[in-house]
XYZ file of C-alpha atoms in Angstrom:
565
model
C 10.611 -15.493 52.344
C 12.886 -15.149 55.335
C 9.998 -14.990 57.818
C 8.821 -18.472 56.816
C 12.336 -19.857 57.228
C 12.539 -18.390 60.746
C 9.151 -19.896 61.597
C 10.220 -23.313 60.291
C 13.473 -23.015 62.246
C 11.573 -22.289 65.459
C 9.196 -25.205 64.880
C 12.122 -27.559 64.201
C 14.609 -26.444 66.870
C 12.288 -25.315 69.667
C 8.892 -26.988 69.263
C 8.019 -26.248 72.926
C 8.000 -22.492 72.277
C 4.323 -22.466 71.350
C 3.896 -18.779 72.149
C 6.769 -17.778 69.872
C 5.479 -19.991 67.056
C 1.996 -18.484 67.256
C 3.342 -14.912 67.346
C 5.538 -15.492 64.284
C 2.580 -17.022 62.446
C 0.449 -14.028 63.432
C 3.024 -11.611 62.002
C 3.041 -13.571 58.740
C -0.763 -13.610 58.666
C -0.846 -9.818 58.953
C 1.795 -9.299 56.264
C 0.847 -11.881 53.626
C -2.360 -13.336 52.258
C -2.754 -17.014 51.422
C -2.225 -16.280 47.724
C 1.140 -14.653 48.477
C 2.436 -18.008 49.696
C 1.988 -19.478 46.216
C 5.299 -17.867 45.241
C 7.099 -20.407 47.418
C 6.779 -23.023 44.672
C 5.656 -21.384 41.403
C 5.692 -24.710 39.596
C 3.076 -26.139 41.980
C 0.949 -23.423 43.553
C -0.959 -25.801 45.827
C 2.158 -26.377 47.958
C 2.512 -22.712 48.850
C -1.239 -22.336 49.279
C -1.357 -25.179 51.808
C 1.534 -23.631 53.744
C -0.271 -20.285 53.757
C -3.472 -21.845 55.098
C -1.530 -23.566 57.878
C 0.257 -20.340 58.845
C -3.008 -18.400 58.868
C -4.609 -21.082 61.027
C -1.801 -20.725 63.589
C -2.066 -16.937 63.486
C -5.772 -17.069 64.294
C -4.903 -18.317 67.773
C -3.317 -14.960 68.589
C -6.281 -13.181 66.997
C -8.566 -15.037 69.404
C -6.294 -14.033 72.292
C -6.487 -10.357 71.308
C -10.256 -10.651 71.001
C -10.506 -11.969 74.563
C -8.351 -9.090 75.830
C -10.575 -6.569 74.053
C -13.682 -8.235 75.473
C -12.223 -8.177 78.994
C -11.799 -4.422 78.719
C -15.236 -3.714 77.299
C -17.629 -6.363 78.662
C -18.771 -5.949 82.242
C -18.671 -9.144 84.279
C -16.125 -10.753 81.966
C -14.447 -12.352 84.976
C -17.548 -14.547 85.365
C -17.316 -15.815 81.785
C -16.767 -19.557 81.442
C -14.790 -20.748 78.425
C -15.029 -24.431 77.554
C -13.678 -26.542 74.732
C -16.048 -28.297 72.339
C -14.547 -31.776 72.438
C -15.066 -33.592 69.182
C -13.802 -37.189 68.908
C -10.913 -37.465 66.494
C -12.107 -38.295 63.020
C -8.643 -38.987 61.627
C -7.875 -42.607 60.910
C -5.153 -43.853 63.210
C -4.817 -47.198 61.505
C -6.245 -49.014 58.560
C -9.391 -50.878 59.481
C -11.268 -53.436 57.443
C -13.906 -51.706 55.366
C -17.436 -52.355 56.485
C -20.733 -51.669 54.891
C -22.492 -48.594 56.235
C -25.878 -48.982 57.850
C -27.203 -46.419 55.379
C -25.326 -46.728 52.067
C -24.646 -43.439 50.264
C -26.911 -42.453 47.425
C -25.881 -42.742 43.828
C -26.484 -40.010 41.275
C -29.452 -41.934 39.887
C -31.021 -42.209 43.351
C -30.513 -38.489 43.892
C -32.323 -37.656 40.637
C -35.126 -40.055 41.542
C -35.520 -38.450 44.962
C -35.792 -35.042 43.303
C -38.402 -36.335 40.890
C -36.200 -35.633 37.871
C -35.437 -37.753 34.841
C -31.939 -39.173 34.820
C -30.903 -37.834 31.391
C -28.051 -35.809 29.920
C -30.360 -32.859 29.269
C -31.585 -32.812 32.872
C -28.000 -33.056 34.144
C -27.000 -30.026 32.031
C -30.060 -28.071 33.158
C -29.339 -28.813 36.816
C -25.580 -28.235 36.817
C -24.949 -25.577 34.147
C -26.474 -22.083 33.881
C -28.368 -21.311 30.702
C -25.857 -18.649 29.637
C -22.966 -21.117 29.977
C -22.075 -22.016 26.393
C -18.857 -23.837 27.313
C -20.441 -26.799 29.108
C -23.396 -27.397 26.801
C -22.038 -30.901 26.151
C -22.232 -31.825 29.850
C -23.386 -35.459 30.285
C -24.498 -37.791 33.050
C -21.116 -39.533 33.077
C -19.300 -36.286 33.832
C -21.712 -35.689 36.712
C -21.056 -39.200 38.032
C -17.287 -38.661 37.838
C -17.596 -35.418 39.796
C -19.876 -37.069 42.317
C -17.456 -39.940 42.940
C -14.552 -37.536 43.539
C -16.451 -35.887 46.391
C -16.072 -38.838 48.749
C -13.618 -37.583 51.387
C -10.952 -39.636 53.079
C -11.936 -38.066 56.431
C -14.957 -36.108 57.466
C -14.737 -32.338 57.892
C -17.203 -30.915 60.413
C -18.178 -27.236 60.517
C -17.737 -25.432 63.825
C -21.477 -24.808 64.316
C -22.176 -28.542 64.076
C -19.379 -29.260 66.554
C -21.011 -26.915 69.077
C -24.435 -28.533 68.693
C -22.987 -32.030 69.082
C -20.976 -30.913 72.108
C -24.196 -29.777 73.791
C -25.761 -33.141 73.006
C -22.810 -35.034 74.527
C -23.033 -32.911 77.679
C -26.725 -33.871 77.917
C -27.845 -30.263 77.684
C -31.250 -29.901 76.091
C -31.338 -27.822 72.942
C -34.323 -25.861 74.253
C -32.566 -24.547 77.367
C -28.917 -23.539 76.840
C -27.851 -20.522 74.845
C -29.684 -18.346 72.361
C -26.728 -17.721 70.037
C -24.330 -19.917 68.088
C -21.845 -18.141 65.889
C -18.352 -18.131 64.449
C -15.942 -15.595 63.038
C -17.607 -15.962 59.628
C -21.185 -16.221 58.449
C -22.718 -19.694 58.568
C -23.270 -21.729 55.429
C -26.747 -22.621 54.210
C -26.735 -26.154 55.655
C -25.484 -25.042 59.094
C -28.047 -22.250 59.268
C -30.966 -24.488 58.315
C -29.846 -27.325 60.597
C -29.404 -25.035 63.618
C -32.813 -23.453 63.022
C -34.429 -26.908 62.904
C -32.635 -28.494 65.845
C -33.201 -25.753 68.433
C -34.144 -22.137 69.148
C -30.734 -20.763 68.216
C -29.821 -17.642 66.295
C -26.653 -17.210 64.241
C -24.582 -14.307 63.002
C -26.062 -14.708 59.542
C -25.956 -16.899 56.451
C -23.997 -16.411 53.236
C -26.252 -18.863 51.390
C -23.578 -21.251 50.103
C -23.498 -25.038 50.163
C -20.345 -27.115 50.750
C -20.068 -30.550 49.213
C -18.367 -32.214 52.182
C -20.710 -30.856 54.854
C -21.522 -33.709 57.186
C -22.705 -34.750 60.630
C -20.307 -37.346 62.051
C -21.351 -40.482 63.847
C -21.732 -39.988 67.593
C -22.050 -42.399 70.483
C -23.512 -42.167 73.975
C -26.094 -39.545 73.093
C -29.471 -39.301 74.791
C -32.411 -40.645 72.844
C -34.075 -37.216 72.821
C -30.975 -35.639 71.260
C -30.727 -38.386 68.645
C -34.374 -37.973 67.687
C -34.004 -34.195 67.483
C -30.923 -34.443 65.231
C -32.490 -37.081 62.964
C -35.685 -35.056 62.621
C -33.664 -31.963 61.724
C -31.686 -33.881 59.066
C -34.872 -35.200 57.430
C -36.422 -31.731 57.347
C -33.162 -30.363 55.948
C -33.267 -32.859 53.069
C -36.817 -31.805 52.201
C -35.825 -28.156 52.298
C -32.807 -28.754 50.043
C -34.986 -30.537 47.506
C -37.116 -27.432 47.246
C -34.048 -25.244 46.804
C -32.611 -27.456 44.047
C -35.890 -27.595 42.145
C -36.804 -23.924 42.462
C -33.367 -22.300 42.030
C -31.894 -23.895 38.940
C -29.504 -21.026 38.132
C -28.270 -19.361 41.329
C -25.975 -16.393 40.917
C -22.288 -17.153 41.593
C -20.932 -16.649 45.101
C -17.428 -16.705 46.538
C -16.148 -19.271 48.987
C -15.865 -18.208 52.635
C -15.199 -21.365 54.638
C -11.920 -23.279 54.654
C -13.649 -26.561 55.546
C -14.884 -28.782 52.734
C -15.322 -28.094 49.049
C -17.473 -25.161 48.053
C -20.464 -25.449 45.784
C -19.080 -22.582 43.700
C -15.739 -21.593 42.232
C -13.410 -19.996 44.768
C -10.860 -18.366 42.475
C -12.191 -15.791 40.005
C -9.370 -14.862 37.611
C -8.918 -11.139 36.950
C -8.354 -9.940 33.425
C -4.974 -8.612 32.357
C -6.445 -6.889 29.307
C -6.375 -3.082 29.863
C -9.282 -2.578 27.483
C -11.528 -5.025 29.334
C -10.419 -3.589 32.662
C -11.363 -0.091 31.489
C -14.791 -1.352 30.432
C -15.339 -2.842 33.880
C -14.376 0.421 35.580
C -16.719 2.427 33.355
C -19.548 -0.009 33.988
C -19.128 0.241 37.749
C -19.030 4.031 37.586
C -22.188 4.154 35.476
C -24.023 1.829 37.851
C -23.052 3.991 40.805
C -24.130 7.167 39.020
C -27.459 5.576 38.136
C -28.003 4.537 41.751
C -27.365 8.094 42.882
C -29.668 9.625 40.278
C -32.453 7.266 41.341
C -32.463 9.040 44.706
C -32.575 12.496 43.114
C -34.720 15.162 44.649
C -38.315 15.523 43.566
C -40.450 18.596 44.034
C -43.563 17.620 46.028
C -46.937 18.062 44.431
C -48.646 20.929 46.221
C -51.531 23.285 45.596
C -49.566 26.086 47.184
C -47.669 28.710 45.249
C -44.077 28.018 44.344
C -42.736 30.600 46.750
C -44.375 28.866 49.752
C -42.986 25.399 49.090
C -40.408 24.271 51.603
C -36.907 25.117 50.447
C -35.643 21.743 51.671
C -37.329 20.096 48.682
C -34.674 21.760 46.534
C -31.786 20.515 48.664
C -29.128 18.038 47.638
C -30.060 14.400 47.139
C -29.666 12.291 50.317
C -26.696 10.289 49.050
C -24.849 13.380 47.824
C -25.635 15.265 51.038
C -24.230 12.415 53.110
C -21.055 12.342 51.052
C -20.674 16.101 51.417
C -20.993 15.897 55.199
C -18.446 13.083 55.281
C -15.950 15.034 53.191
C -16.504 12.837 50.109
C -14.367 10.146 51.721
C -16.592 7.284 50.570
C -16.390 8.452 46.965
C -12.635 8.929 47.236
C -12.241 5.408 48.654
C -14.440 4.071 45.870
C -12.213 5.630 43.204
C -9.125 4.300 44.965
C -10.601 0.775 44.936
C -10.993 1.052 41.167
C -7.441 2.306 40.758
C -8.449 5.570 39.114
C -7.662 9.160 40.194
C -10.202 11.084 42.249
C -11.211 14.417 40.695
C -14.075 15.327 43.014
C -14.356 18.108 45.599
C -11.370 18.503 47.859
C -11.551 18.294 51.619
C -12.303 21.546 53.444
C -9.234 23.107 55.110
C -8.553 21.849 58.608
C -6.689 23.548 61.420
C -3.646 21.741 62.860
C -4.005 20.994 66.537
C -0.895 22.948 67.529
C -2.224 26.079 65.836
C -5.638 25.572 67.425
C -4.155 25.158 70.904
C -1.891 28.192 70.588
C -4.874 30.305 69.530
C -6.915 29.032 72.466
C -4.088 29.655 74.918
C -3.623 33.241 73.668
C -7.372 34.003 73.468
C -7.241 34.291 69.660
C -9.483 31.342 68.871
C -12.139 33.485 67.103
C -9.492 34.417 64.532
C -9.083 30.708 63.762
C -12.845 30.447 63.198
C -12.668 33.277 60.684
C -9.573 31.869 59.004
C -11.235 28.530 58.269
C -14.625 29.948 57.303
C -16.567 29.113 60.468
C -16.834 32.590 61.988
C -20.244 33.578 60.607
C -21.771 30.206 61.424
C -20.526 30.324 65.023
C -21.695 33.925 65.456
C -25.196 32.903 64.387
C -25.369 29.892 66.676
C -23.559 31.361 69.708
C -23.541 35.188 69.570
C -21.437 35.621 72.736
C -18.934 32.803 72.172
C -16.467 35.118 70.415
C -16.482 37.537 73.374
C -16.170 34.724 75.875
C -13.180 33.071 74.174
C -11.400 36.411 73.705
C -11.620 37.417 77.367
C -8.933 36.243 79.851
C -10.293 34.422 82.855
C -9.252 37.045 85.410
C -10.978 39.796 83.404
C -14.324 38.105 82.908
C -17.225 40.062 84.479
C -18.989 38.685 87.507
C -22.265 38.403 85.650
C -20.819 35.481 83.694
C -20.143 33.706 86.980
C -23.679 34.540 88.056
C -25.048 32.972 84.871
C -22.913 29.929 85.632
C -24.491 29.835 89.091
C -28.007 30.048 87.643
C -27.251 27.324 85.084
C -26.394 24.909 87.898
C -30.042 24.950 88.942
C -29.284 24.657 92.662
C -29.210 27.586 95.060
C -26.705 25.753 97.288
C -24.356 24.724 94.457
C -22.140 27.801 94.783
C -20.633 26.567 98.053
C -18.396 24.093 96.188
C -17.226 26.638 93.574
C -15.312 29.573 95.106
C -15.426 31.780 91.997
C -19.153 31.231 91.545
C -19.771 31.789 95.250
C -17.928 35.137 95.111
C -20.058 36.230 92.156
C -23.252 35.237 93.968
C -22.246 37.264 97.031
C -21.391 40.246 94.821
C -24.959 40.155 93.519
C -26.457 39.969 97.002
C -26.955 36.197 97.342
C -24.765 35.762 100.387
C -24.794 34.003 103.760
C -26.341 37.100 105.400
C -29.692 36.190 103.763
C -32.004 33.530 105.056
C -32.983 30.631 102.830
C -36.270 32.194 101.763
C -34.634 35.433 100.615
C -31.859 33.558 98.826
C -34.380 31.471 96.897
C -36.431 34.512 95.928
C -33.366 36.429 94.788
C -32.112 33.360 92.912
C -35.450 33.098 91.086
C -35.440 36.829 90.369
C -32.042 36.676 88.665
C -33.198 33.646 86.718
C -36.194 35.581 85.403
C -34.059 38.642 84.683
C -31.399 36.833 82.643
C -33.956 34.559 81.038
C -35.507 37.482 79.173
C -32.276 38.977 77.804
C -28.598 38.150 77.405
C -26.542 39.430 80.350
C -24.238 42.306 79.369
C -21.527 43.692 81.615
C -22.902 44.419 85.120
C -22.599 47.785 86.891
C -21.083 48.331 90.282
C -24.430 49.153 91.867
C -25.672 45.548 91.503
C -23.307 44.380 94.191
C -24.669 46.832 96.750
C -27.843 44.838 97.465
C -30.390 47.292 96.060
C -32.068 44.544 94.027
C -33.163 43.077 97.330
C -36.064 45.562 97.081
C -37.678 42.933 94.861
C -37.345 40.363 97.620
C -38.853 42.621 100.247
C -41.739 43.615 97.983
C -42.572 39.952 97.402
C -42.740 39.439 101.132
C -45.195 42.372 101.469
C -47.462 41.204 98.637
C -47.480 37.614 99.882
C -48.461 38.829 103.343
C -51.591 40.464 101.927
C -52.879 37.068 100.764
C -52.083 35.146 103.929
C -54.576 34.357 106.705
C -54.858 36.964 109.538
C -52.345 36.462 112.341
C -52.995 36.728 116.085
C -53.043 40.276 117.519
C -49.590 40.102 119.134
C -47.911 38.614 116.086
C -49.759 40.998 113.780
C -48.581 43.985 115.819
C -45.008 42.717 115.788
C -45.107 42.122 112.043
C -46.527 45.614 111.428
C -43.631 47.115 113.372
C -41.134 45.155 111.279
C -42.882 46.100 108.067
C -42.933 49.734 109.189
C -39.180 49.680 109.651
C -38.713 48.095 106.239
C -40.991 50.670 104.628
C -39.054 53.491 106.259
C -35.868 52.051 104.784
C -37.568 51.848 101.401
C -38.583 55.507 101.642
C -34.995 56.495 102.367
C -33.818 54.383 99.435
C -36.430 55.960 97.187
C -35.277 59.436 98.192
C -31.682 58.527 97.355
C -32.704 57.185 93.957
C -34.720 60.330 93.312
C -31.525 62.357 93.254
C -30.002 60.002 90.638
C -32.844 60.516 88.162
C -33.182 64.295 88.251
C -33.313 64.431 84.452
C -36.752 62.818 84.418
C -38.888 65.769 85.544
C -42.165 64.412 84.238
C -41.786 61.279 86.300
C -40.980 63.386 89.383
C -44.083 65.542 88.827
C -46.259 62.481 88.608
C -44.748 61.233 91.839
C -45.391 64.592 93.577
C -49.001 64.671 92.399
C -49.496 61.130 93.629
C -48.163 62.113 97.022
C -50.527 65.108 97.247
C -53.626 63.257 96.103
C -52.984 59.967 97.900
C -54.246 59.242 101.370
C -51.897 59.138 104.304
C -52.566 55.451 104.992
C -51.511 54.469 101.471
C -48.410 56.668 101.295
C -45.889 54.024 102.310
C -47.386 51.360 100.032
C -47.233 53.678 97.018
C -43.605 54.462 97.722
C -42.787 50.745 97.872
C -44.683 50.131 94.636
C -42.822 52.961 92.932
C -39.482 51.638 94.151
C -40.455 48.200 92.823
C -41.188 49.637 89.396
C -38.023 51.694 89.393
C -35.791 48.880 90.648
C -36.006 46.582 87.580
C -35.778 49.516 85.188
C -32.804 50.963 87.014
C -31.179 47.539 86.908
C -31.726 47.088 83.186
C -30.665 50.686 82.525
C -27.534 50.423 84.619
C -26.538 47.107 82.992
C -25.640 49.005 79.831
C -23.046 51.069 81.674
C -19.321 50.528 82.084
C -17.936 47.130 83.052
C -16.621 46.143 86.392
C -13.795 43.661 86.558
């Protein structure tokens, strides 16, 4: 492997180039797993495996650097984050020291069995260490257990990261009840770390993978506060009691894979894969059958109901939840599952997708509805948005003003048009212009909102821009005046004069509209009879009422006419 030679050359010739060394190790970490390094020395795989672990450890430094960069971009207030090192005294032996007896000598296997309340026999050793279905190690004896136990004594202690953090807090004289609510690492915590952290303080962790490591330990510490020492000792005693319960209750735990690189795992870490095609095919079929059974367990069930069959909700006959989710996701999870098994995928194909270049060209040339039809989305879009096809097919300069008016109404603010020139021009074309006072503008704005709220706006006629719909505004002013308190004589006289002028204008407008609707003779006759039978004092009010009735109908009738650009 040429990359490893270059890394070794950099370490040997330029050991000060720490950044270059870490980057080269990171590239190797991305390209090769630890098992790939075993090819370095096929005769002794442990040599290559150790090199791979060292390279991966160096590469993790750059991973941490990239994580900090990503956090700086995403986490607000990252500049206020304080990063400190958890200083753990070196546990490596610098020189050979005379061996001394420990204050608390380690337990023997016999003492361990006695503490658990178990008989120290070969049968009990087999029952504790070997699963019942294991027929290979049925001859397991106490001596084999003692030999294994003696091999577990490490030359140097190996401390898990979570324990280092807790001890660092204790050395800094920070109480466990006050500091931080979370202690975590890049991987899930082991069983002993999780239980110890839960007992020593109110911390939460990322999670627990439930495994035990033989060499898990808490190193000797000096210069700790008495409260911290008592808290740690109490947690260790409670942890021993808890482990006794686990050992006695769970004699045959299911196998788990190793996750930590520190200390020996309580379970096998390398599970050999079979090279027998027949056995491999059996495994694949078994996995497929289990998956199919899991999916059928969530199959649809028709609800029990006293109603007739034709009134039961149709959704009860829909696809099962798992299958529906896969369909919405394009069956990608099932395709990935088949790929993981190394078998071809024969399920439904992905629906056709439109390339972005084709989509953009269609949008730029106002042919996007044709793309919807081409890829089978036209009917669905027409049902959800009936006018979207017309909108996307119309060039911007040819769009009718009523669309701009609807845009204006959707803003929900009568003064919002001032910042949008195109919308402001449409509002003025429909009579909502600066020549109106605020009251009239609000009333006209509300009127258009009510008008377009009842029906979709078609193409507007030219007459809407001439201000004739302001009749509605004036009529509102007249009707509101009837319910107001009586004004003083002078103001009342002045207001009557103004209203008289407005009514005269309405009469002239009504006469002009009468000529436009000559085809409706019956309506004209009714109007003539009303004029003859009505009193003189009510004549003007009736004309205004008639113009009010005619105005909305004339608007709605004229909206179906020809378009105005």
